[in-house]
């Protein structure tokens, strides 16, 4: 199966998902089908990065697209810019490449990236309360902020594993299954909620104010970097359905290493176009997101 076929499959499932998300009173199973699209798009981006002859140019194109989608988010007052997650993943792949190729600037690039993330995330978190929503969704991709990514850092880890194990079906499959299982445990059980409560209990019984702050930090980390609000978690297999991405794995394993017919800019056009169209159709039908 070529990357073109994979992209078309991901595009179709994405359209189905967005119909279920934006249009009111749609059946829930549309969202279930849509869970297959995100990991396939991530895989195709990883393949694109791996095969491109000009990685910096490829990264800049994805970055520019991410900023453009931030503007779209500002227009429709949403934070659904999955391209930002993909770009940050690819940026980490670039750092990995620098170390693997023994680039003399590898350590410098890593230090700059880590320092940048600490600074911009800290400033963003300190200022977010006073920022209008339209401003924040543009700031996030513009300054490559890793907080509040769609799907959280687990999808970044997924993308890294896809890249590292691209030529090993066994390692690729095991890492994909483990990450999907982790997502299932984190999102469909109250494990993280119970951990937070345990921290609170220990803080109260030990009268340790530092531990009380640790509970707040833990909740914030889950929200900002795992894309999980632990206060609302419960033991329910269908509470969230991102674990259904497991059914994308067989399709990814069918990848034959071929590009196919290309259709290079189809996704760049369809991704923002379908979001805008379905959003305004939903609004006209009384949907308030």
CSV table of C-alpha atoms in Angstrom, one decimal:
chain,number,residue,atom,x,y,z
A,1,UNK,CA,0.0,0.0,0.0
A,2,UNK,CA,1.6,3.3,-1.1
A,3,UNK,CA,1.6,6.6,0.9
A,4,UNK,CA,-1.0,8.0,-1.6
A,5,UNK,CA,-3.4,5.2,-0.8
A,6,UNK,CA,-2.8,5.6,3.0
A,7,UNK,CA,-3.4,9.4,2.7
A,8,UNK,CA,-6.6,8.9,0.8
A,9,UNK,CA,-7.9,6.4,3.4
A,10,UNK,CA,-6.9,8.8,6.2
A,11,UNK,CA,-8.5,11.7,4.4
A,12,UNK,CA,-11.8,9.8,4.0
A,13,UNK,CA,-11.9,8.8,7.7
A,14,UNK,CA,-11.0,12.3,8.7
A,15,UNK,CA,-13.9,13.7,6.7
A,16,UNK,CA,-16.2,11.2,8.4
A,17,UNK,CA,-14.9,12.2,11.8
A,18,UNK,CA,-15.4,15.9,11.1
A,19,UNK,CA,-18.9,15.3,10.0
A,20,UNK,CA,-19.6,13.6,13.4
A,21,UNK,CA,-17.7,16.4,15.2
A,22,UNK,CA,-19.1,19.5,13.6
A,23,UNK,CA,-22.6,18.5,12.4
A,24,UNK,CA,-25.2,18.2,15.2
A,25,UNK,CA,-27.1,14.9,15.9
A,26,UNK,CA,-24.8,12.7,13.9
A,27,UNK,CA,-24.3,9.1,15.0
A,28,UNK,CA,-21.4,8.5,17.4
A,29,UNK,CA,-20.0,5.7,15.2
A,30,UNK,CA,-18.8,8.4,12.8
A,31,UNK,CA,-16.3,9.5,15.4
A,32,UNK,CA,-15.2,5.9,15.9
A,33,UNK,CA,-14.3,5.6,12.3
A,34,UNK,CA,-12.4,8.9,12.6
A,35,UNK,CA,-10.1,7.5,15.2
A,36,UNK,CA,-8.2,5.8,12.4
A,37,UNK,CA,-7.1,8.9,10.6
A,38,UNK,CA,-4.7,10.7,13.0
A,39,UNK,CA,-2.1,7.9,13.3
A,40,UNK,CA,-2.1,7.3,9.5
A,41,UNK,CA,-1.5,11.0,8.8
A,42,UNK,CA,1.3,11.0,11.4
A,43,UNK,CA,2.8,8.0,9.7
A,44,UNK,CA,2.6,9.6,6.2
A,45,UNK,CA,4.3,12.7,7.6
A,46,UNK,CA,7.1,10.6,9.1
A,47,UNK,CA,7.5,8.8,5.7
A,48,UNK,CA,7.5,12.2,3.9
A,49,UNK,CA,10.2,13.5,6.3
A,50,UNK,CA,12.2,10.3,6.0
A,51,UNK,CA,12.2,10.4,2.1
A,52,UNK,CA,12.6,14.1,1.4
A,53,UNK,CA,15.9,15.3,0.0
A,54,UNK,CA,15.6,18.6,1.8
A,55,UNK,CA,14.5,18.1,5.4
A,56,UNK,CA,14.7,21.7,6.5
A,57,UNK,CA,12.5,22.8,3.6
A,58,UNK,CA,10.0,20.0,4.5
A,59,UNK,CA,10.0,21.1,8.1
A,60,UNK,CA,9.4,24.8,7.2
A,61,UNK,CA,6.4,23.8,5.0
A,62,UNK,CA,4.8,21.8,7.8
A,63,UNK,CA,5.5,24.7,10.2
A,64,UNK,CA,4.0,27.3,7.8
A,65,UNK,CA,0.9,25.0,7.5
A,66,UNK,CA,0.7,24.7,11.2
A,67,UNK,CA,0.7,28.5,11.6
A,68,UNK,CA,-2.0,28.7,8.9
A,69,UNK,CA,-4.1,26.2,10.7
A,70,UNK,CA,-3.7,28.3,13.9
A,71,UNK,CA,-5.3,31.2,12.0
A,72,UNK,CA,-8.2,28.9,11.0
A,73,UNK,CA,-8.5,27.9,14.6
A,74,UNK,CA,-8.7,31.6,15.6
A,75,UNK,CA,-11.5,32.1,13.0
A,76,UNK,CA,-13.6,29.2,14.3
A,77,UNK,CA,-12.6,29.5,17.9
A,78,UNK,CA,-11.3,26.0,18.2
A,79,UNK,CA,-8.0,24.3,19.1
A,80,UNK,CA,-7.9,21.4,16.7
A,81,UNK,CA,-4.6,22.1,15.0
A,82,UNK,CA,-3.2,18.6,14.7
A,83,UNK,CA,-0.5,19.9,12.3
A,84,UNK,CA,1.3,21.5,15.3
A,85,UNK,CA,1.6,18.0,16.9
A,86,UNK,CA,3.0,16.6,13.6
A,87,UNK,CA,5.5,19.5,13.3
A,88,UNK,CA,6.8,19.1,16.8
A,89,UNK,CA,7.2,15.4,16.2
A,90,UNK,CA,9.1,16.0,13.0
A,91,UNK,CA,11.3,18.6,14.8
A,92,UNK,CA,12.3,15.9,17.3
A,93,UNK,CA,13.0,13.5,14.4
A,94,UNK,CA,15.4,16.2,13.0
A,95,UNK,CA,17.2,16.3,16.3
A,96,UNK,CA,17.5,12.5,16.3
A,97,UNK,CA,18.9,12.6,12.8
A,98,UNK,CA,21.5,15.2,13.9
A,99,UNK,CA,22.8,12.8,16.6
A,100,UNK,CA,22.7,9.7,14.4
A,101,UNK,CA,24.7,11.5,11.7
A,102,UNK,CA,27.1,12.9,14.4
A,103,UNK,CA,26.3,16.5,13.4
A,104,UNK,CA,28.7,18.7,15.3
A,105,UNK,CA,25.8,21.0,16.1
A,106,UNK,CA,23.6,18.2,17.5
A,107,UNK,CA,24.0,19.1,21.2
A,108,UNK,CA,23.6,22.8,20.4
A,109,UNK,CA,20.4,22.1,18.6
A,110,UNK,CA,19.1,20.0,21.4
A,111,UNK,CA,19.9,22.6,24.0
A,112,UNK,CA,18.3,25.3,22.0
A,113,UNK,CA,15.1,23.2,21.5
A,114,UNK,CA,14.9,22.3,25.2
A,115,UNK,CA,15.6,25.8,26.4
A,116,UNK,CA,13.1,27.2,23.9
A,117,UNK,CA,10.4,24.8,25.1
A,118,UNK,CA,11.0,25.7,28.7
A,119,UNK,CA,10.9,29.5,28.0
A,120,UNK,CA,7.9,29.6,25.6
A,121,UNK,CA,5.8,27.1,27.6
A,122,UNK,CA,6.4,29.0,30.9
A,123,UNK,CA,5.6,32.3,29.3
A,124,UNK,CA,2.5,30.9,27.7
A,125,UNK,CA,1.2,29.3,30.9
A,126,UNK,CA,1.9,32.6,32.8
A,127,UNK,CA,0.1,34.7,30.3
A,128,UNK,CA,-2.7,32.4,29.0
A,129,UNK,CA,-5.3,33.7,31.5
A,130,UNK,CA,-5.0,37.2,30.1
A,131,UNK,CA,-5.0,36.2,26.5
A,132,UNK,CA,-8.1,36.1,24.2
A,133,UNK,CA,-8.8,32.6,22.8
A,134,UNK,CA,-8.3,33.9,19.2
A,135,UNK,CA,-4.8,35.0,20.2
A,136,UNK,CA,-3.7,31.8,22.0
A,137,UNK,CA,-4.4,29.4,19.1
A,138,UNK,CA,-2.2,31.4,16.9
A,139,UNK,CA,0.6,31.8,19.5
A,140,UNK,CA,0.8,28.1,20.0
A,141,UNK,CA,2.0,27.1,16.5
A,142,UNK,CA,3.7,30.4,15.8
A,143,UNK,CA,6.2,29.9,18.7
A,144,UNK,CA,6.2,26.1,18.5
A,145,UNK,CA,4.7,25.6,22.0
A,146,UNK,CA,4.3,22.0,23.0
A,147,UNK,CA,1.6,22.6,25.6
A,148,UNK,CA,-2.0,21.7,24.6
A,149,UNK,CA,-1.2,19.7,21.5
A,150,UNK,CA,-3.9,17.7,20.0
A,151,UNK,CA,-3.5,14.1,21.3
A,152,UNK,CA,-0.7,15.2,23.6
A,153,UNK,CA,2.9,14.0,23.9
A,154,UNK,CA,2.0,10.3,23.5
A,155,UNK,CA,1.4,11.0,19.8
A,156,UNK,CA,4.8,12.6,19.6
A,157,UNK,CA,6.3,9.4,21.1
A,158,UNK,CA,4.2,7.4,18.6
A,159,UNK,CA,5.7,9.4,15.7
A,160,UNK,CA,9.3,8.9,17.1
A,161,UNK,CA,8.7,5.1,17.4
A,162,UNK,CA,7.3,5.0,13.8
A,163,UNK,CA,10.5,6.6,12.6
A,164,UNK,CA,12.9,4.5,14.6
A,165,UNK,CA,11.2,1.2,13.9
A,166,UNK,CA,10.1,1.9,10.3
A,167,UNK,CA,12.0,-1.1,9.0
A,168,UNK,CA,11.1,-3.5,11.8
A,169,UNK,CA,7.5,-4.8,11.6
A,170,UNK,CA,7.9,-6.4,15.1
A,171,UNK,CA,9.2,-3.4,16.9
A,172,UNK,CA,6.9,-1.1,15.0
A,173,UNK,CA,3.8,-3.2,16.0
A,174,UNK,CA,4.9,-3.6,19.6
A,175,UNK,CA,5.5,0.1,20.1
A,176,UNK,CA,2.2,1.0,18.4
A,177,UNK,CA,0.3,-1.5,20.6
A,178,UNK,CA,1.9,-0.3,23.8
A,179,UNK,CA,1.2,3.3,23.1
A,180,UNK,CA,-2.4,2.6,22.2
A,181,UNK,CA,-2.7,0.6,25.4
A,182,UNK,CA,-1.2,3.4,27.4
A,183,UNK,CA,-3.8,5.8,25.8
A,184,UNK,CA,-6.6,3.4,26.7
A,185,UNK,CA,-5.4,3.2,30.4
A,186,UNK,CA,-4.9,6.9,30.7
A,187,UNK,CA,-8.1,8.0,29.0
A,188,UNK,CA,-10.6,5.2,29.8
A,189,UNK,CA,-9.8,4.4,33.4
A,190,UNK,CA,-9.6,6.6,36.5
A,191,UNK,CA,-6.0,5.7,37.1
A,192,UNK,CA,-4.6,9.3,36.7
A,193,UNK,CA,-7.5,10.6,38.8
A,194,UNK,CA,-6.7,8.1,41.6
A,195,UNK,CA,-3.0,9.1,41.5
A,196,UNK,CA,-4.1,12.7,41.9
A,197,UNK,CA,-6.3,11.8,44.9
A,198,UNK,CA,-3.5,9.8,46.4
A,199,UNK,CA,-1.2,12.8,46.3
A,200,UNK,CA,-4.0,14.9,47.9
A,201,UNK,CA,-4.5,12.3,50.7
A,202,UNK,CA,-0.8,12.1,51.4
A,203,UNK,CA,-0.6,15.9,51.5
A,204,UNK,CA,-3.5,16.2,53.9
A,205,UNK,CA,-2.3,13.5,56.3
A,206,UNK,CA,1.3,14.8,56.3
A,207,UNK,CA,0.2,18.4,56.3
A,208,UNK,CA,2.6,19.1,53.5
A,209,UNK,CA,1.7,22.1,51.4
A,210,UNK,CA,4.3,21.2,48.9
A,211,UNK,CA,2.5,18.0,48.0
A,212,UNK,CA,-0.8,20.0,47.6
A,213,UNK,CA,1.0,22.0,44.9
A,214,UNK,CA,2.3,18.8,43.4
A,215,UNK,CA,-1.3,17.7,42.9
A,216,UNK,CA,-2.0,20.9,41.0
A,217,UNK,CA,1.1,20.4,38.9
A,218,UNK,CA,0.1,16.9,38.1
A,219,UNK,CA,-3.4,17.9,37.0
A,220,UNK,CA,-1.9,20.7,34.9
A,221,UNK,CA,0.6,18.3,33.3
A,222,UNK,CA,-2.1,15.9,32.3
A,223,UNK,CA,-4.2,18.6,30.8
A,224,UNK,CA,-1.4,20.5,29.0
A,225,UNK,CA,0.8,17.7,27.9
A,226,UNK,CA,-1.3,14.5,27.8
A,227,UNK,CA,-4.5,16.2,26.6
A,228,UNK,CA,-6.4,14.7,29.5
A,229,UNK,CA,-8.6,16.3,32.1
A,230,UNK,CA,-8.3,13.9,35.0
A,231,UNK,CA,-11.2,15.3,36.9
A,232,UNK,CA,-13.6,13.8,34.4
A,233,UNK,CA,-12.1,10.4,34.0
A,234,UNK,CA,-14.0,7.2,34.7
A,235,UNK,CA,-13.7,3.5,34.1
A,236,UNK,CA,-15.6,3.3,30.8
A,237,UNK,CA,-14.3,1.7,27.6
A,238,UNK,CA,-16.3,4.1,25.5
A,239,UNK,CA,-15.7,7.3,27.5
A,240,UNK,CA,-13.2,8.2,24.9
A,241,UNK,CA,-12.4,6.2,21.8
A,242,UNK,CA,-8.9,7.1,20.7
A,243,UNK,CA,-7.9,3.5,21.5
A,244,UNK,CA,-9.7,2.5,18.3
A,245,UNK,CA,-6.6,3.7,16.5
A,246,UNK,CA,-5.4,0.2,17.0
A,247,UNK,CA,-7.3,-0.7,13.8
A,248,UNK,CA,-5.0,1.5,11.8
A,249,UNK,CA,-2.0,-0.7,12.5
A,250,UNK,CA,-2.8,-3.4,9.9
A,251,UNK,CA,-3.0,-0.7,7.3
A,252,UNK,CA,0.3,0.8,8.3
A,253,UNK,CA,1.9,-2.6,8.1
A,254,UNK,CA,0.7,-2.9,4.5
A,255,UNK,CA,2.9,0.1,3.5
A,256,UNK,CA,5.1,-1.0,0.6
A,257,UNK,CA,7.6,1.7,0.6
A,258,UNK,CA,6.2,3.4,-2.5
A,259,UNK,CA,5.0,6.9,-2.9
A,260,UNK,CA,2.2,6.3,-5.4
A,261,UNK,CA,0.7,9.0,-7.6
A,262,UNK,CA,1.6,11.7,-5.1
A,263,UNK,CA,-1.4,14.1,-4.8
A,264,UNK,CA,1.1,16.2,-2.8
A,265,UNK,CA,-1.1,19.2,-2.0
A,266,UNK,CA,-4.5,17.4,-1.7
A,267,UNK,CA,-4.3,17.1,2.1
A,268,UNK,CA,-2.9,20.7,2.4
A,269,UNK,CA,-6.1,21.9,0.7
A,270,UNK,CA,-8.7,19.5,2.0
A,271,UNK,CA,-7.7,19.7,5.7
A,272,UNK,CA,-8.5,23.4,6.3
A,273,UNK,CA,-11.3,23.4,3.6
A,274,UNK,CA,-13.3,20.6,5.2
A,275,UNK,CA,-12.9,22.1,8.7
A,276,UNK,CA,-14.2,25.5,7.6
A,277,UNK,CA,-17.1,24.0,5.5
A,278,UNK,CA,-18.3,21.5,8.2
A,279,UNK,CA,-17.9,24.1,10.9
A,280,UNK,CA,-20.2,26.6,9.2
A,281,UNK,CA,-22.6,23.9,8.2
A,282,UNK,CA,-22.8,22.9,11.9
A,283,UNK,CA,-23.2,26.5,13.1
A,284,UNK,CA,-26.1,27.0,10.6
A,285,UNK,CA,-27.7,23.9,12.0
A,286,UNK,CA,-27.4,25.2,15.6
A,287,UNK,CA,-24.3,23.4,16.7
A,288,UNK,CA,-22.3,25.4,19.3
A,289,UNK,CA,-18.8,23.9,20.0
